[in-house]
Coordinates of C-alpha atoms in Angstrom, one line a residue:
M1 CA 45.4 51.4 9.8
L2 CA 42.6 51.1 11.6
S3 CA 42.2 55.2 12.5
Q4 CA 43.6 58.5 13.4
G5 CA 45.3 58.4 17.1
V6 CA 43.6 60.7 19.6
K7 CA 45.9 63.8 20.5
I8 CA 46.6 64.4 24.4
A9 CA 48.8 67.4 24.3
T10 CA 48.4 70.8 21.7
A11 CA 50.6 73.6 21.1
S12 CA 49.4 77.6 21.5
S13 CA 51.9 78.6 19.0
W14 CA 53.4 78.0 15.0
K15 CA 56.7 76.6 16.6
T16 CA 54.6 73.5 18.6
R17 CA 52.4 72.9 16.8
A18 CA 55.2 72.3 13.5
Q19 CA 56.9 70.0 15.6
E20 CA 53.6 68.1 16.4
V21 CA 53.4 64.1 16.4
Q22 CA 50.8 61.9 14.7
A23 CA 50.4 58.3 15.5
E24 CA 48.1 55.9 14.2
N25 CA 46.7 52.8 15.3
V26 CA 47.4 49.1 14.4
T27 CA 45.8 45.9 14.3
V28 CA 47.4 42.3 13.6
A29 CA 46.9 39.2 14.1
E30 CA 49.1 37.3 17.0
G31 CA 52.1 35.9 15.1
G32 CA 52.0 38.7 12.5
Q33 CA 53.9 41.5 12.2
A34 CA 52.9 45.6 13.2
E35 CA 53.8 48.5 12.1
I36 CA 54.4 51.6 14.1
N37 CA 54.5 54.7 12.9
C38 CA 55.0 58.1 13.7
K39 CA 55.2 61.1 12.2
L40 CA 57.2 64.1 12.7
H41 CA 55.9 67.8 11.1
Q42 CA 59.4 69.5 10.5
Y43 CA 61.1 68.2 13.1
D44 CA 63.7 70.3 14.3
G45 CA 66.2 67.8 15.9
S46 CA 64.8 67.3 19.1
I47 CA 64.9 64.4 21.6
V48 CA 61.4 61.4 20.5
V49 CA 61.2 58.5 22.8
I50 CA 58.9 55.6 21.4
Q51 CA 57.4 53.6 24.4
N52 CA 55.6 50.4 24.9
P53 CA 52.3 49.9 26.4
S54 CA 54.2 49.5 30.0
R55 CA 55.7 52.5 29.6
Q56 CA 59.2 50.8 28.8
T57 CA 61.0 52.9 25.9
L58 CA 62.0 51.0 23.5
F59 CA 63.8 53.4 21.4
F60 CA 65.8 56.5 22.3
N61 CA 66.4 59.1 19.2
G62 CA 67.5 55.8 17.3
T63 CA 68.8 54.0 19.6
R64 CA 67.5 50.6 21.2
A65 CA 66.7 51.3 24.4
L66 CA 64.6 47.7 25.8
K67 CA 66.2 44.5 24.5
D68 CA 63.5 42.9 23.1
E69 CA 64.6 42.2 18.9
R70 CA 61.1 41.8 18.4
F71 CA 61.0 45.1 18.2
Q72 CA 62.9 47.1 15.2
L73 CA 63.9 50.5 14.3
V74 CA 62.9 50.7 10.3
E75 CA 63.4 54.4 9.6
F76 CA 64.0 57.4 11.8
T77 CA 64.1 60.7 9.0
Q78 CA 62.8 63.8 9.5
K79 CA 59.6 63.3 8.5
Q80 CA 58.7 59.8 10.2
V81 CA 59.9 57.0 12.6
R82 CA 58.9 53.5 11.7
I83 CA 60.0 50.3 14.4
V84 CA 58.7 46.6 13.3
L85 CA 57.1 44.1 15.5
S86 CA 57.4 40.9 14.4
N87 CA 55.7 37.7 16.0
A88 CA 53.0 40.1 18.1
R89 CA 51.5 39.2 21.3
L90 CA 48.6 39.1 22.7
E91 CA 51.0 40.7 25.5
D92 CA 52.0 43.1 23.4
E93 CA 48.3 45.2 23.0
G94 CA 47.8 48.4 24.2
G95 CA 49.0 51.7 23.8
Y96 CA 52.0 52.9 22.4
F97 CA 53.2 56.2 23.5
C98 CA 55.2 58.1 20.5
Q99 CA 56.8 61.2 22.5
L100 CA 58.4 64.3 21.4
Y101 CA 60.3 66.7 24.0
T102 CA 60.9 70.3 23.2
E103 CA 60.2 73.3 25.3
D104 CA 56.2 71.1 25.2
T105 CA 56.3 67.8 25.7
H106 CA 54.1 66.5 22.8
H107 CA 52.9 62.8 22.8
Q108 CA 50.5 60.9 20.8
I109 CA 49.3 57.0 21.0
A110 CA 49.2 54.1 18.5
I111 CA 46.9 51.9 19.8
L112 CA 48.0 48.0 18.9
T113 CA 45.3 45.4 18.6
V114 CA 46.1 41.3 18.2
L115 CA 43.5 40.0 17.1
V116 CA 43.7 35.7 17.6
P117 CA 42.7 33.7 14.5
P118 CA 41.6 30.7 14.8
D119 CA 43.0 26.7 14.6
N120 CA 41.4 24.4 12.5
P121 CA 38.0 23.1 15.0
L122 CA 37.9 19.8 16.9
V123 CA 35.2 17.8 15.7
E124 CA 34.2 15.0 18.6
I125 CA 31.2 12.2 18.7
K126 CA 29.4 11.9 21.9
E127 CA 28.9 7.7 21.9
Q128 CA 28.5 5.9 18.7
A129 CA 26.4 6.6 15.5
V130 CA 23.6 3.2 16.0
E131 CA 20.8 3.1 13.2
G132 CA 17.6 4.6 13.5
G133 CA 18.8 6.9 17.0
E134 CA 20.4 10.3 17.3
V135 CA 24.4 11.1 16.7
E136 CA 25.4 14.1 18.2
L137 CA 28.2 16.4 17.1
T138 CA 31.0 18.8 19.1
C139 CA 32.5 21.5 17.5
S140 CA 34.7 23.4 18.9
V141 CA 37.2 26.4 18.3
P142 CA 39.4 27.1 21.7
R143 CA 41.1 30.0 21.5
S144 CA 39.4 32.7 18.7
R145 CA 39.8 36.5 19.5
P146 CA 37.0 38.6 18.3
A147 CA 34.8 34.5 19.3
A148 CA 34.8 32.8 15.9
T149 CA 31.8 32.0 13.7
L150 CA 31.0 28.0 14.1
R151 CA 28.7 26.2 11.4
W152 CA 28.2 22.5 10.7
Y153 CA 27.1 21.6 6.4
R154 CA 26.2 18.0 5.3
D155 CA 27.7 16.2 2.1
R156 CA 29.0 17.6 -0.8
D157 CA 25.2 19.6 -0.8
R158 CA 26.9 21.4 1.8
K159 CA 23.1 21.7 3.7
E160 CA 23.9 23.5 6.0
L161 CA 22.5 22.0 9.4
K162 CA 21.3 23.8 12.6
G163 CA 23.1 23.8 16.0
I164 CA 23.7 25.1 19.7
G165 CA 26.2 27.8 19.9
S166 CA 28.1 29.2 22.7
K167 CA 30.7 31.1 24.4
Q168 CA 33.1 30.8 26.8
E169 CA 35.8 34.3 27.6
N170 CA 38.9 33.2 28.3
G171 CA 40.7 36.6 29.8
K172 CA 41.6 38.3 26.2
V173 CA 40.9 35.1 24.2
F174 CA 37.2 33.3 23.2
S175 CA 36.4 29.7 23.5
I176 CA 32.7 28.4 20.9
T177 CA 31.4 25.4 20.4
N178 CA 28.8 24.5 18.8
V179 CA 26.6 21.7 18.6
V180 CA 24.1 19.2 16.3
R181 CA 22.5 16.4 16.9
F182 CA 20.4 14.6 14.2
R183 CA 18.9 10.7 13.0
V184 CA 21.1 8.6 11.7
E185 CA 20.1 5.5 9.4
R186 CA 22.3 3.1 7.4
R187 CA 22.3 5.0 4.2
D188 CA 23.9 7.6 6.1
H189 CA 27.2 5.2 7.0
G190 CA 30.6 7.1 5.2
S191 CA 29.1 10.1 4.5
V192 CA 30.6 13.8 5.4
V193 CA 30.0 16.2 7.9
T194 CA 31.8 20.0 7.9
C195 CA 32.4 22.1 10.6
E196 CA 33.8 25.6 8.9
A197 CA 35.2 28.1 11.1
T198 CA 34.9 31.9 9.8
H199 CA 37.0 35.2 11.5
P200 CA 37.8 38.6 10.6
T201 CA 41.7 37.5 11.0
L202 CA 41.0 34.7 7.6
R203 CA 40.1 38.0 5.1
G204 CA 37.1 36.2 3.7
Q205 CA 39.0 32.2 3.7
R206 CA 37.7 29.5 6.2
K207 CA 38.7 27.1 8.5
E208 CA 37.1 23.9 8.1
T209 CA 37.1 20.1 9.5
Q210 CA 35.3 17.1 8.3
Y211 CA 34.0 14.6 10.1
V212 CA 33.2 10.9 8.5
L213 CA 30.0 9.1 10.2
D214 CA 30.7 6.0 11.3
V215 CA 27.2 4.3 11.5
Q216 CA 27.0 1.4 12.8
F217 CA 23.6 -1.3 11.6
A218 CA 22.9 -5.1 11.6
P219 CA 24.5 -6.9 8.7
T220 CA 22.6 -8.6 5.8
A221 CA 23.1 -11.7 3.6
R222 CA 23.3 -12.6 0.2
I223 CA 23.8 -15.8 -1.3
H224 CA 25.7 -15.5 -5.4
P225 CA 26.4 -19.3 -7.5
S226 CA 28.8 -19.1 -9.2
Q227 CA 26.5 -20.2 -12.5
G228 CA 22.3 -20.6 -13.1
V229 CA 22.5 -24.6 -13.9
M230 CA 25.4 -27.4 -12.3
R231 CA 24.8 -30.5 -13.5
E232 CA 26.8 -33.5 -12.4
G233 CA 30.9 -33.0 -12.2
D234 CA 30.4 -29.8 -12.3
T235 CA 32.2 -27.3 -9.5
L236 CA 29.8 -24.9 -7.0
V237 CA 31.0 -21.7 -5.8
L238 CA 28.6 -20.3 -3.8
T239 CA 29.8 -16.6 -2.3
C240 CA 28.0 -15.2 1.0
D241 CA 27.3 -11.2 -0.2
V242 CA 28.0 -10.0 3.9
K243 CA 27.0 -6.1 4.8
G244 CA 27.1 -4.8 7.9
N245 CA 28.8 -2.4 10.7
P246 CA 30.6 -3.8 12.3
R247 CA 31.7 -6.0 10.0
P248 CA 30.3 -9.9 10.5
T249 CA 33.5 -11.9 10.2
D250 CA 32.4 -15.8 11.7
I251 CA 30.2 -16.9 8.8
K252 CA 29.0 -20.4 9.5
W253 CA 27.4 -22.5 6.2
S254 CA 25.3 -25.0 6.6
R255 CA 23.3 -27.5 4.9
A256 CA 19.4 -27.5 5.7
N257 CA 18.3 -31.2 8.1
D258 CA 22.0 -32.6 6.7
S259 CA 25.8 -31.5 6.8
L260 CA 28.1 -30.6 4.3
P261 CA 29.5 -32.7 1.9
E262 CA 32.4 -34.1 3.4
R263 CA 34.8 -32.3 0.2
A264 CA 32.8 -28.9 0.6
L265 CA 35.7 -26.3 1.3
T266 CA 35.1 -23.0 3.7
E267 CA 36.7 -20.0 3.5
G268 CA 35.4 -16.6 4.3
E269 CA 32.7 -15.7 2.1
V270 CA 32.7 -18.8 0.1
L271 CA 31.5 -22.1 -0.3
T272 CA 33.0 -24.2 -2.9
I273 CA 32.3 -27.7 -3.5
P274 CA 33.5 -29.6 -6.1
S275 CA 33.1 -32.7 -8.6
L276 CA 28.8 -32.7 -7.8
S277 CA 26.5 -35.1 -7.4
M278 CA 23.2 -35.8 -7.3
L279 CA 23.9 -36.9 -3.5
D280 CA 24.7 -33.1 -2.9
N281 CA 21.1 -31.7 -3.2
G282 CA 20.0 -29.2 -0.8
T283 CA 19.1 -26.1 0.7
Y284 CA 23.0 -24.7 1.8
L285 CA 22.2 -21.3 4.0
C286 CA 24.5 -18.3 4.8
Q287 CA 24.4 -17.3 8.4
V288 CA 26.2 -13.7 10.0
A289 CA 26.1 -11.9 12.7
N290 CA 27.3 -8.9 14.3
K291 CA 26.0 -6.6 18.2
H292 CA 22.9 -5.2 16.1
G293 CA 21.7 -8.3 15.0
R294 CA 21.8 -11.2 13.1
S295 CA 21.0 -12.1 9.2
S296 CA 20.6 -15.8 6.8
D297 CA 20.4 -16.6 3.0
Q298 CA 19.7 -20.1 1.4
Y299 CA 20.3 -21.2 -1.8
V300 CA 18.7 -24.4 -3.0
L301 CA 20.8 -27.0 -5.4
V302 CA 19.2 -28.6 -7.4
V303 CA 22.3 -30.9 -9.4
Y304 CA 21.0 -32.6 -13.0
D305 CA 22.1 -34.9 -15.1
P306 CA 23.6 -33.4 -18.9
G307 CA 20.2 -34.8 -20.4
A308 CA 17.8 -33.7 -17.5
I309 CA 20.0 -29.5 -18.0
V310 CA 19.2 -29.8 -22.0
E311 CA 15.3 -30.3 -21.7
A312 CA 15.9 -27.4 -19.2
Q313 CA 17.3 -25.5 -21.2
T314 CA 15.0 -26.0 -24.1
S315 CA 11.9 -25.0 -22.0
V316 CA 12.9 -21.6 -21.6
P317 CA 11.9 -20.6 -25.9
Y318 CA 8.6 -22.7 -24.7
A319 CA 8.0 -20.8 -22.1
I320 CA 8.5 -17.9 -24.3
V321 CA 6.1 -18.6 -27.2
G322 CA 3.6 -19.8 -24.4
G323 CA 3.6 -16.5 -23.7
I324 CA 3.3 -14.7 -26.9
L325 CA 0.6 -17.0 -27.7
A326 CA -1.0 -15.9 -24.4
L327 CA -0.5 -11.9 -26.0
L328 CA -1.8 -12.8 -29.2
V329 CA -5.2 -14.6 -27.4
F330 CA -6.0 -11.8 -25.5
L331 CA -5.4 -9.1 -28.5
V332 CA -8.1 -11.6 -30.5
I333 CA -10.9 -11.4 -27.6
C334 CA -10.1 -7.9 -27.1
V335 CA -10.7 -7.3 -31.2
L336 CA -13.7 -9.2 -30.9
I337 CA -15.2 -7.3 -27.6
V338 CA -15.1 -4.1 -29.5
M339 CA -16.4 -5.2 -32.9
V340 CA -19.7 -6.6 -30.7
W341 CA -20.1 -3.6 -28.9
C342 CA -19.6 -1.8 -32.3
S343 CA -23.0 -4.7 -33.4
I344 CA -25.0 -3.6 -30.8
R345 CA -24.4 -0.1 -31.2
Q346 CA -26.1 0.0 -35.0
K347 CA -28.6 -1.9 -34.3
G348 CA -29.8 -0.1 -31.2
S349 CA -29.4 3.2 -33.9
Y350 CA -31.6 0.9 -36.5
L351 CA -34.5 0.2 -34.6
T352 CA -34.7 3.9 -33.0
H353 CA -35.1 4.7 -36.8
E354 CA -37.6 1.9 -37.3
A355 CA -39.4 2.7 -34.3
S356 CA -39.4 6.9 -35.3
G357 CA -41.7 5.5 -38.6
L358 CA -44.8 3.2 -37.6
D359 CA -47.1 6.0 -37.2
E360 CA -46.9 6.5 -41.3
H361 CA -46.5 2.4 -42.5
G362 CA -49.4 1.5 -40.8
E363 CA -51.6 4.3 -42.6
A364 CA -49.9 3.5 -44.8
R365 CA -51.3 -0.3 -44.2
E366 CA -54.6 0.9 -43.5
A367 CA -55.2 2.7 -46.6
F368 CA -53.7 -0.5 -48.2
L369 CA -56.5 -2.6 -46.1
N370 CA -59.2 -0.2 -46.0
G371 CA -58.7 1.7 -49.8
G372 CA -59.3 5.3 -49.8
D373 CA -61.9 7.3 -49.8
G374 CA -61.7 9.1 -52.5
H375 CA -60.9 5.8 -54.7
K376 CA -63.9 3.7 -56.4
R377 CA -64.0 0.3 -55.6
K378 CA -62.8 -1.9 -59.0
E379 CA -64.1 -4.9 -60.0
E380 CA -63.4 -7.5 -62.2
F381 CA -65.8 -9.9 -64.4
F382 CA -64.6 -12.7 -65.8
I383 CA -66.4 -14.3 -68.4

């Protein structure tokens, strides 16, 4: 209910004023249910007629006149006539007449407004997203009334993206679109972009459509061995960890400057060489490609006999001990540098004090050599 209807005719006497009718404007969402109320004041049994915007009579004194089952008379009393419209349509919109026929005809109009809520937005991409390029997404709502509001959001933190919106009126409804453009990298692959539609009929809720970004990028390859040190008789399993979009399906294994051992088994990303021998030593390559580029990785295989393996394993503690010794030597050198610096500083301070006493010491020396004026020379005789 929005506001009171406008009274078209009034009475000049108390009797006619007592038989006036009142109606209220109504707003309903398309497909919803609307109530049209005609309030009567001191109704005396006169004829009451309800008409649709086309001036077709719906009800005549409580009797159905138009065969449209969507309109139902739910109340007819001396105070009120109430009808209910189910499954409201745009063509139902307009003024509904509540008419009271007495010596003077009184009527009021209840304005029915039909709103069109938006469906879930449609999200389309202009062309395939590629690493380093821009992606353009279009969000659209074909029908809404009034025009829906569209917004873009990125990922879970719902960072808003600024798009460019446009609106087109098609009769009583509006078609809305919003276009957003942004640069993408491979890290954006799988991230979610959301288009959100808000509208008065949703009552604070929103309709949204999520789009998962499909960003294509060149492949990468990384070889992972089954173990660190290989010895004769072991089984080597190399796994080529491949990433790329589209994902490379053709994975090639090879050995530099030689062919793969005859007993080597290749199954997609995995290369297996059982019963290793020193003849299997070499550099093994994994090569992958898609339409955006190529990538490769290599693994150098060194097969040891059991004795060599023990020495290789025992070399690790020696390396650790060597590192510790180097650290200790460095600390000793630092301590020596600090001690020398402190010694030099103390010596400089001593020399400074010694220089300040030169005058006094010089006078004492001169007095000692020449003797003082107030003293008599002392002579000694030997008998």
